C-alpha positions as a printed Julia matrix, in Angstrom:
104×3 Matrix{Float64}:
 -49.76  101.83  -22.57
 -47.7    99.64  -25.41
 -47.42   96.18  -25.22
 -43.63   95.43  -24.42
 -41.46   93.43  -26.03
 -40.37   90.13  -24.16
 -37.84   90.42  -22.16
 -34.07   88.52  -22.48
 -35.36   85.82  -20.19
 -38.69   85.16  -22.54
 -36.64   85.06  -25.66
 -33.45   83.55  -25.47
 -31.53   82.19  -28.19
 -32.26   78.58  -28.17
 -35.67   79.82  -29.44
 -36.49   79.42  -32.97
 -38.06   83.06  -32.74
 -35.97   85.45  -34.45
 -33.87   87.58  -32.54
 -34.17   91.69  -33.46
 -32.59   94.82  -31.9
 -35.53   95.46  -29.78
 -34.97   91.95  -27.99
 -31.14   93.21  -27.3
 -32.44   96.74  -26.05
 -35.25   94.57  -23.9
 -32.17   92.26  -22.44
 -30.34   95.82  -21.78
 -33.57   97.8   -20.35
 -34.02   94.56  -17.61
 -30.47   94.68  -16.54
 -30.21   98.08  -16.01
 -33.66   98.48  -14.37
 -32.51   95.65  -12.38
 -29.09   96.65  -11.3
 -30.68  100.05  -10.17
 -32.93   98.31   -7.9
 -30.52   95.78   -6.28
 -28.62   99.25   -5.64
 -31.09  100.88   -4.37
 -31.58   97.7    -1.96
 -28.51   97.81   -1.12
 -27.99  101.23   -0.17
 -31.28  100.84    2.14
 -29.66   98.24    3.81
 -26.17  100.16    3.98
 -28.13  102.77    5.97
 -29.74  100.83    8.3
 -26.17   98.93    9.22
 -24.53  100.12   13.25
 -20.92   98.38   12.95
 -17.83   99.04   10.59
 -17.61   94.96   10.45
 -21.11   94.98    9.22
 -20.92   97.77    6.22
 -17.79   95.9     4.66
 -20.0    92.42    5.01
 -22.87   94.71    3.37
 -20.43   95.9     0.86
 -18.39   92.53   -0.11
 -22.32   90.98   -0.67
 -23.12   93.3    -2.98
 -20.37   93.9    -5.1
 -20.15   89.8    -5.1
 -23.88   90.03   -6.44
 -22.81   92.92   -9.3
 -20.34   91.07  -10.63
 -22.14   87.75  -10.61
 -25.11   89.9   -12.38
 -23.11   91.29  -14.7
 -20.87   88.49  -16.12
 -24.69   86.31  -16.44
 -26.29   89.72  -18.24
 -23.41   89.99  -20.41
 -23.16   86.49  -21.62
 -26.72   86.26  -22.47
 -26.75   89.49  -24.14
 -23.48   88.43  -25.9
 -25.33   85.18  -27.26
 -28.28   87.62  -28.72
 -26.03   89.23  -30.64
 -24.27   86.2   -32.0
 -28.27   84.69  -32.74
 -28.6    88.43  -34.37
 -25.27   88.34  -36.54
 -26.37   84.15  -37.25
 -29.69   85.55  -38.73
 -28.22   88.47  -40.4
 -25.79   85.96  -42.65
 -27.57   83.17  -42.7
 -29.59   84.03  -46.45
 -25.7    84.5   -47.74
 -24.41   81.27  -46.81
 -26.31   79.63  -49.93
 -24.96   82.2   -52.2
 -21.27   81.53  -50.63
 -22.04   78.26  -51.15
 -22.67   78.9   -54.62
 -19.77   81.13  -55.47
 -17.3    78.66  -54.02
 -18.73   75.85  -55.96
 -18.38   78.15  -59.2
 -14.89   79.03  -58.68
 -13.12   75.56  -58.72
């Protein structure tokens, strides 16, 4: 079995590591394969509910919990692609540097 990449939470952007595409498909891969399995809770405990009241209680939790989920997933992943696009520049700001300097 491959070794896998670290995961969003082991490489965030406050790290002096350097941030690639297969830390942004990592951060991705972890949301999704946890969003499936807070579903799949969820449904488990939809099933196993006996009132109305208690479905919609059920319900509100969980969609409270998505969205919480996916606002925090898609800031952090939103920050590794800034880190991505600051490393991806970052040996042209010398040479902007440069041509600015030239042109006055």
């Amino acid at each position: 079995m491959p070794t896998e990449a670290p995961s969003i939470v082991a490489v965030a952007p406050t790290d002096n590591r350097p941030i690639i595409i297969q830390t942004i498909a990592n951060a991705y891969r972890d949301y999704t394969r946890k969003a499936f399995q807070e579903t799949i809770s969820f449904i488990e405990k939809l099933m196993g509910v006996r009132s109305f009241d208690k479905a919609i209680e059920v319900q509100t939790e969980f969609a409270r919990q998505a969205y919480a989920d996916f606002v925090a997933e898609s800031q952090n992943i939103c920050e590794l692609y800034s880190e991505l696009a600051m490393q991806f520049f970052k040996p042209w700001e010398g040479f902007a540097a440069k041509a600015t300097q030239a042109g006055r």
